[in-house]
């Protein structure tokens, strides 16, 4: 898929070296097509890494996608330069009058805080409410999924005795649902978190369809309102070495509740290169979301779009 991004975004050059078709602004304006408008609220500290990971997975469809990156104004990023943020990111006030086909809200490494203690919680809830009327389908990832499940359904997160990190086997509950179409019955997916949203509590709401779950890692993927909200508690966007970087960082800090990522290093040897064993399902997941829950549903004319909460 041609991803349309700003000409000087650093991820653009990396993606082009991977033979991923990235369309710059100049070429995009000469194509007679309405691209899908995708808004990405990037809450991760190393924003450039997350940009690359998500853009890579958005590249597996023939649809043209125009990506807008957004950051919160109520929190100051300490791990990404202000020059990068000022050049490539928007604030909510900049986009609140627009409509988007899809939105992705990422995770954030703030699991030990209660949601209401997070400095940008009020702004985040405002964005989630805004998305109900301005976005066709929203994907909530990891902490973002936990935050949305809490805000919309009152499901609390729980601190784990030990961090869940690594690749875990998941089963698909119903392969006929388009979001998991093409998935194998069982597949590996990355998790990296100190907290969880309990699987049984999600099911008890009767409002979230649980699509993928793991005996050890619990809830992975679910959706509500026929895909208007998609929740994924894992990290399908992670690249080959992301878990390795987190493990090396946490062990260097001397954190007590961190163990080696499971099913990740060959022979559990952290000096060896981890094999990439989850990319195909991750790409399929993003493709299904874009096709069945964004492209097939969104109206052609995004301006004057009806209130989607009434559909």
XYZ file of N, CA and C in Angstrom, residues 106-252:
441
model
N -1.966 4.440 20.924
C -0.920 3.498 21.331
C -0.925 3.281 22.837
N -0.033 2.402 23.259
C 0.209 2.210 24.677
C 1.108 3.302 25.226
N 1.401 3.197 26.520
C 2.289 4.144 27.195
C 2.850 3.444 28.430
N 4.130 3.686 28.768
C 4.765 2.988 29.902
C 4.423 3.634 31.240
N 3.146 3.666 31.577
C 2.678 4.335 32.806
C 1.719 3.419 33.561
N 2.004 2.121 33.520
C 1.052 1.135 34.023
C 0.818 1.210 35.525
N 1.797 1.663 36.280
C 1.663 1.633 37.740
C 0.848 2.808 38.281
N 0.498 3.743 37.411
C -0.360 4.850 37.811
C -1.826 4.450 37.631
N -2.669 4.879 38.573
C -4.099 4.794 38.314
C -4.416 5.705 37.136
N -5.436 5.343 36.376
C -5.740 6.112 35.171
C -5.951 7.599 35.481
N -6.690 7.877 36.548
C -6.981 9.276 36.885
C -5.744 10.043 37.339
N -4.666 9.344 37.689
C -3.426 9.996 38.111
C -2.553 10.420 36.925
N -2.840 9.886 35.741
C -2.047 10.201 34.554
C -2.288 11.653 34.161
N -1.216 12.397 33.901
C -1.362 13.844 33.692
C -2.179 14.193 32.453
N -2.258 13.281 31.475
C -3.036 13.591 30.280
C -4.363 12.825 30.224
N -4.807 12.265 31.363
C -6.021 11.450 31.367
C -7.244 12.233 30.896
N -7.430 13.433 31.379
C -8.588 14.228 30.982
C -8.568 14.497 29.478
N -7.400 14.810 28.947
C -7.298 15.054 27.508
C -7.554 13.776 26.721
N -7.048 12.646 27.219
C -7.254 11.378 26.530
C -8.736 11.009 26.488
N -9.437 11.173 27.594
C -10.867 10.841 27.594
C -11.639 11.766 26.653
N -11.201 13.008 26.551
C -11.838 13.925 25.616
C -11.633 13.447 24.177
N -10.427 12.945 23.879
C -10.136 12.431 22.540
C -10.956 11.166 22.260
N -11.082 10.288 23.269
C -11.865 9.072 23.066
C -13.337 9.407 22.817
N -13.867 10.367 23.552
C -15.253 10.798 23.323
C -15.413 11.430 21.940
N -14.457 12.256 21.568
C -14.472 12.893 20.251
C -14.472 11.850 19.142
N -13.700 10.775 19.336
C -13.616 9.724 18.336
C -14.934 9.041 18.073
N -15.845 9.056 19.036
C -17.141 8.422 18.853
C -17.927 9.060 17.713
N -17.697 10.339 17.463
C -18.440 11.044 16.423
C -17.586 11.426 15.220
N -16.260 11.285 15.340
C -15.377 11.763 14.279
C -14.524 10.673 13.636
N -14.625 9.443 14.116
C -13.769 8.363 13.618
C -14.624 7.127 13.352
N -14.397 6.478 12.227
C -15.171 5.288 11.883
C -14.803 4.110 12.778
N -13.513 3.844 12.961
C -13.075 2.750 13.827
C -11.789 3.157 14.527
N -11.710 2.871 15.835
C -10.520 3.202 16.624
C -9.895 1.936 17.175
N -8.575 1.808 16.986
C -7.812 0.702 17.536
C -7.057 1.187 18.772
N -7.296 0.526 19.900
C -6.622 0.859 21.159
C -5.592 -0.229 21.451
N -4.329 0.178 21.664
C -3.248 -0.787 21.825
C -2.696 -0.789 23.248
N -2.482 -1.975 23.801
C -1.830 -2.223 25.085
C -2.390 -1.316 26.183
N -1.602 -0.378 26.765
C -2.152 0.493 27.806
C -3.324 1.287 27.264
N -3.286 1.645 25.990
C -4.414 2.344 25.388
C -5.675 1.496 25.425
N -5.536 0.173 25.217
C -6.681 -0.730 25.301
C -7.194 -0.811 26.732
N -6.269 -0.898 27.680
C -6.679 -0.939 29.084
C -7.410 0.342 29.476
N -6.903 1.470 29.007
C -7.531 2.756 29.326
C -8.933 2.839 28.748
N -9.112 2.375 27.506
C -10.421 2.440 26.856
C -11.410 1.475 27.510
N -10.961 0.285 27.845
C -11.843 -0.677 28.504
C -12.284 -0.152 29.873
N -11.421 0.559 30.547
C -11.778 1.155 31.828
C -12.745 2.320 31.633
N -12.448 3.182 30.679
C -13.254 4.384 30.488
C -14.664 4.060 29.975
N -14.758 3.150 29.022
C -16.059 2.852 28.417
C -16.868 1.814 29.197
N -16.173 0.876 29.880
C -16.893 -0.236 30.502
C -16.575 -0.425 31.986
N -15.713 0.408 32.554
C -15.405 0.316 33.976
C -14.555 -0.876 34.364
N -13.842 -1.492 33.415
C -13.002 -2.656 33.701
C -11.638 -2.180 34.205
N -11.272 -2.559 35.403
C -10.022 -2.096 36.007
C -8.850 -2.961 35.564
N -7.665 -2.369 35.565
C -6.449 -3.142 35.310
C -5.879 -3.619 36.634
N -5.121 -4.709 36.575
C -4.552 -5.321 37.779
C -3.043 -5.455 37.610
N -2.302 -5.141 38.672
C -0.849 -5.277 38.633
C -0.471 -6.753 38.754
N 0.412 -7.201 37.878
C 0.860 -8.587 37.866
C 2.025 -8.791 38.827
N 2.178 -9.972 39.403
C 3.315 -10.233 40.290
C 4.650 -10.185 39.560
N 4.620 -10.476 38.259
C 5.828 -10.440 37.437
C 5.451 -9.960 36.047
N 6.315 -9.194 35.431
C 6.039 -8.663 34.104
C 5.825 -9.788 33.094
N 4.802 -9.650 32.284
C 4.597 -10.554 31.147
C 5.395 -10.002 29.976
N 6.338 -10.778 29.502
C 7.180 -10.337 28.397
C 7.552 -11.531 27.542
N 7.407 -11.376 26.232
C 7.797 -12.445 25.330
C 6.727 -12.736 24.309
N 6.842 -13.912 23.691
C 5.883 -14.371 22.699
C 5.026 -15.469 23.313
N 3.710 -15.339 23.143
C 2.800 -16.283 23.774
C 1.811 -16.817 22.736
N 1.420 -18.075 22.928
C 0.481 -18.701 22.024
C -0.934 -18.251 22.350
N -1.684 -17.938 21.308
C -3.071 -17.509 21.449
C -3.960 -18.365 20.563
N -5.186 -18.571 21.017
C -6.165 -19.264 20.177
C -7.174 -18.249 19.648
N -7.673 -18.533 18.459
C -8.693 -17.693 17.837
C -10.058 -18.289 18.149
N -10.934 -17.489 18.703
C -12.238 -17.999 19.132
C -13.221 -18.177 17.975
N -13.128 -17.345 16.959
C -14.042 -17.456 15.818
C -13.359 -16.875 14.592
N -12.799 -17.740 13.751
C -12.029 -17.299 12.589
C -12.897 -16.712 11.492
N -14.230 -16.819 11.607
C -15.109 -16.267 10.586
C -15.319 -14.760 10.739
N -14.987 -14.228 11.906
C -15.119 -12.790 12.110
C -14.026 -12.092 11.298
N -14.379 -11.098 10.496
C -13.413 -10.519 9.551
C -12.118 -10.008 10.177
N -12.143 -9.553 11.429
C -10.924 -9.005 12.032
C -9.832 -10.055 12.160
N -10.205 -11.322 12.279
C -9.206 -12.394 12.406
C -9.258 -13.336 11.195
N -9.845 -12.892 10.117
C -9.905 -13.707 8.905
C -8.484 -13.981 8.390
N -8.202 -15.227 8.079
C -6.870 -15.610 7.611
C -5.910 -16.000 8.718
N -6.321 -15.865 9.986
C -5.480 -16.280 11.100
C -5.446 -17.803 11.186
N -4.343 -18.349 11.695
C -4.297 -19.751 12.065
C -5.078 -19.954 13.364
N -5.396 -21.223 13.673
C -6.123 -21.501 14.915
C -5.338 -21.039 16.135
N -4.017 -21.200 16.095
C -3.126 -20.758 17.178
C -1.972 -19.965 16.558
N -1.544 -18.923 17.231
C -0.472 -18.082 16.699
C 0.258 -17.391 17.855
N 1.476 -16.946 17.568
C 2.286 -16.235 18.548
C 2.092 -14.724 18.418
N 2.097 -14.040 19.547
C 2.020 -12.577 19.549
C 2.810 -12.043 20.741
N 3.431 -10.862 20.593
C 4.229 -10.295 21.678
C 3.362 -9.621 22.748
N 3.803 -9.775 23.985
C 3.257 -9.015 25.114
C 4.418 -8.408 25.871
N 4.180 -7.247 26.468
C 5.190 -6.603 27.301
C 4.469 -5.648 28.243
N 4.171 -6.113 29.457
C 3.396 -5.279 30.373
C 3.496 -5.793 31.802
N 3.242 -4.880 32.738
C 3.236 -5.196 34.171
C 1.818 -5.347 34.701
N 0.833 -5.085 33.870
C -0.558 -5.122 34.308
C -1.396 -5.904 33.302
N -2.634 -6.182 33.675
C -3.537 -6.872 32.764
C -4.969 -6.423 33.024
N -5.784 -6.573 31.992
C -7.228 -6.485 32.143
C -7.736 -7.914 32.121
N -8.443 -8.310 33.181
C -8.838 -9.702 33.350
C -9.785 -10.159 32.245
N -9.473 -11.309 31.681
C -10.237 -11.850 30.563
C -11.693 -12.085 30.931
N -11.935 -12.672 32.093
C -13.310 -12.975 32.494
C -14.108 -11.703 32.766
N -13.473 -10.676 33.269
C -14.168 -9.418 33.494
C -14.580 -8.773 32.170
N -13.748 -8.927 31.142
C -14.104 -8.411 29.816
C -15.317 -9.161 29.278
N -15.283 -10.487 29.367
C -16.389 -11.284 28.866
C -17.682 -10.987 29.611
N -17.570 -10.690 30.905
C -18.749 -10.464 31.737
C -19.514 -9.203 31.348
N -18.865 -8.282 30.645
C -19.573 -7.062 30.247
C -20.667 -7.351 29.226
N -20.466 -8.400 28.418
C -21.400 -8.708 27.353
C -21.354 -7.715 26.214
N -20.400 -6.800 26.242
C -20.312 -5.752 25.221
C -19.063 -5.852 24.363
N -18.124 -6.711 24.773
C -16.872 -6.874 24.031
C -16.767 -8.312 23.553
N -16.602 -8.493 22.263
C -16.398 -9.824 21.688
C -14.916 -10.164 21.778
N -14.574 -11.181 22.548
C -13.180 -11.603 22.691
C -12.828 -12.524 21.528
N -11.867 -12.103 20.731
C -11.509 -12.835 19.519
C -10.292 -13.726 19.693
N -9.321 -13.285 20.513
C -8.095 -14.057 20.711
C -7.697 -13.993 22.172
N -7.310 -15.138 22.721
C -6.903 -15.200 24.119
C -5.799 -16.225 24.294
N -5.101 -16.130 25.427
C -3.966 -16.999 25.717
C -4.117 -17.577 27.113
N -3.770 -18.852 27.272
C -3.829 -19.461 28.599
C -2.899 -18.750 29.578
N -1.771 -18.275 29.094
C -0.796 -17.659 29.993
C -0.860 -16.139 29.979
N -1.059 -15.537 28.805
C -1.031 -14.073 28.704
C -2.417 -13.446 28.799
N -3.469 -14.269 28.777
C -4.817 -13.735 28.937
C -5.364 -13.085 27.685
N -6.043 -11.972 27.876
C -6.733 -11.288 26.781
C -5.738 -10.683 25.800
N -5.985 -10.912 24.512
C -5.179 -10.267 23.476
C -6.022 -9.317 22.638
N -7.114 -9.832 22.038
C -7.823 -9.051 21.027
C -9.328 -9.173 21.203
N -10.003 -8.032 21.096
C -11.454 -8.019 21.147
C -11.979 -6.781 20.450
N -13.290 -6.726 20.285
C -13.893 -5.563 19.655
C -15.305 -5.364 20.184
N -15.815 -4.158 20.019
C -17.183 -3.849 20.396
C -17.825 -3.020 19.294
N -19.151 -2.928 19.362
C -19.914 -2.112 18.420
C -19.542 -2.440 16.967
N -19.485 -3.747 16.681
C -19.205 -4.208 15.314
C -17.900 -3.655 14.753
N -16.925 -3.489 15.623
C -15.604 -3.057 15.170
C -15.356 -1.569 15.247
N -16.282 -0.799 15.761
C -16.024 0.634 15.929
C -14.944 0.863 16.975
N -14.835 -0.073 17.910
C -13.744 -0.065 18.879
C -13.040 -1.418 18.807
N -11.727 -1.382 18.662
C -10.904 -2.596 18.629
C -9.873 -2.478 19.741
N -9.756 -3.520 20.562
C -8.849 -3.512 21.710
C -7.823 -4.625 21.549
N -6.549 -4.265 21.621
C -5.511 -5.291 21.571
C -4.530 -5.027 22.708
N -4.442 -5.989 23.642
C -3.621 -5.794 24.838
C -2.154 -6.122 24.602
N -1.841 -6.703 23.453
C -0.457 -7.020 23.144
C 0.186 -5.953 22.275
N 1.290 -6.322 21.658
C 2.055 -5.392 20.825
C 2.338 -6.002 19.454
N 1.332 -6.110 18.582
C 1.593 -6.684 17.257
C 2.552 -5.831 16.436
N 2.687 -4.556 16.787
C 3.534 -3.661 16.001
C 5.025 -3.824 16.305
N 5.379 -4.513 17.382
C 6.781 -4.627 17.777
C 7.618 -5.242 16.660
N 8.835 -4.716 16.495
C 9.742 -5.312 15.524
C 10.602 -6.379 16.193
N 11.547 -6.908 15.450
C 12.327 -8.052 15.917
C 13.019 -7.814 17.258
N 13.576 -6.628 17.462
C 14.455 -6.403 18.617
C 13.830 -5.535 19.706
N 12.541 -5.220 19.608
C 11.938 -4.343 20.611
C 11.938 -4.985 21.993
N 11.519 -6.241 22.081
C 11.514 -6.925 23.375
C 12.921 -7.052 23.934
N 13.882 -7.277 23.064
C 15.277 -7.355 23.502
C 15.722 -6.030 24.108
N 15.396 -4.926 23.445
C 15.772 -3.618 23.974
C 15.148 -3.350 25.323
N 13.882 -3.739 25.488
C 13.209 -3.534 26.770
C 13.834 -4.399 27.869
N 14.168 -5.634 27.519
C 14.773 -6.532 28.502
C 16.141 -6.018 28.948
N 16.957 -5.605 27.989
C 18.276 -5.067 28.337
C 18.151 -3.791 29.180
N 17.175 -2.950 28.852
C 16.946 -1.725 29.616
C 16.522 -2.037 31.044
N 15.571 -2.961 31.208
C 15.040 -3.258 32.538
C 16.075 -3.946 33.419
N 16.861 -4.855 32.830
C 17.890 -5.520 33.629
C 18.999 -4.545 34.021
N 19.308 -3.596 33.140
C 20.319 -2.585 33.473
C 19.862 -1.706 34.632
